[in-house]
C-alpha cells in the first residue's frame, strides 16, 4: 500500500470559549478542494485523551483496507 497523509489539527481552549466551528478546506495537488470536518472533545485531560484514542480507532475502522 502507498504511504498516506493524515490531516488533523488540535488546539486546547477553556471550556465554553468555542462559539462556532467550520470545516477546514484543503487545496489538493490536482486542483480540487477537499474538506475536513472539525470535531470537538470536552472534559478533563484524561477524558479528552480517552475520547481521542477512541475516535482515532473508529476513524481507521472506516478504512479496513489500510
Tab-separated table of C-alpha atoms in Angstrom:
chain	number	residue	atom	x	y	z
A	1	UNK	CA	0.000	0.000	0.000
A	2	UNK	CA	1.168	3.524	-0.755
A	3	UNK	CA	2.059	5.937	2.001
A	4	UNK	CA	-0.789	8.122	3.225
A	5	UNK	CA	-1.193	11.650	4.584
A	6	UNK	CA	-3.301	12.235	7.706
A	7	UNK	CA	-4.500	15.835	8.048
A	8	UNK	CA	-5.523	16.983	11.511
A	9	UNK	CA	-5.320	19.933	13.870
A	10	UNK	CA	-5.604	20.392	17.601
A	11	UNK	CA	-5.989	23.317	19.929
A	12	UNK	CA	-6.958	23.427	23.598
A	13	UNK	CA	-9.216	26.262	24.756
A	14	UNK	CA	-11.042	26.888	28.015
A	15	UNK	CA	-14.434	25.186	28.111
A	16	UNK	CA	-17.177	27.429	26.776
A	17	UNK	CA	-14.847	29.557	24.603
A	18	UNK	CA	-15.753	27.961	21.250
A	19	UNK	CA	-18.633	29.750	19.569
A	20	UNK	CA	-18.569	28.211	16.079
A	21	UNK	CA	-16.600	25.596	14.152
A	22	UNK	CA	-16.321	25.340	10.382
A	23	UNK	CA	-14.841	22.688	8.141
A	24	UNK	CA	-11.244	23.219	7.086
A	25	UNK	CA	-10.649	23.477	3.328
A	26	UNK	CA	-7.741	21.707	1.668
A	27	UNK	CA	-6.323	22.515	-1.769
A	28	UNK	CA	-5.331	19.272	-3.469
A	29	UNK	CA	-2.448	18.867	-5.913
A	30	UNK	CA	-4.913	18.098	-8.725
A	31	UNK	CA	-6.604	21.488	-8.255
A	32	UNK	CA	-9.651	20.159	-6.404
A	33	UNK	CA	-10.741	21.122	-2.911
A	34	UNK	CA	-11.471	18.738	-0.063
A	35	UNK	CA	-12.972	19.444	3.336
A	36	UNK	CA	-12.006	18.202	6.774
A	37	UNK	CA	-14.753	18.007	9.372
A	38	UNK	CA	-13.665	19.502	12.672
A	39	UNK	CA	-14.513	17.685	15.906
A	40	UNK	CA	-14.801	18.895	19.494
A	41	UNK	CA	-13.887	16.874	22.581
A	42	UNK	CA	-14.527	18.296	26.037
A	43	UNK	CA	-13.701	17.148	29.526
A	44	UNK	CA	-10.647	16.603	31.669
A	45	UNK	CA	-7.284	15.779	30.113
A	46	UNK	CA	-7.867	12.096	30.786
A	47	UNK	CA	-11.359	12.189	29.272
A	48	UNK	CA	-10.152	14.030	26.161
A	49	UNK	CA	-7.256	11.606	25.685
A	50	UNK	CA	-9.589	8.606	26.000
A	51	UNK	CA	-12.110	10.116	23.555
A	52	UNK	CA	-9.350	10.994	21.091
A	53	UNK	CA	-7.927	7.468	21.151
A	54	UNK	CA	-11.406	6.013	20.661
A	55	UNK	CA	-12.110	8.398	17.777
A	56	UNK	CA	-8.820	7.532	16.098
A	57	UNK	CA	-9.573	3.812	16.335
A	58	UNK	CA	-13.061	4.393	14.930
A	59	UNK	CA	-11.649	6.503	12.078
A	60	UNK	CA	-9.436	3.664	10.880
A	61	UNK	CA	-12.373	1.241	11.155
A	62	UNK	CA	-13.842	3.162	8.176
A	63	UNK	CA	-10.847	2.065	6.100
A	64	UNK	CA	-10.451	-1.695	6.674
A	65	UNK	CA	-8.183	-1.967	3.622
A	66	UNK	CA	-5.452	0.025	5.401
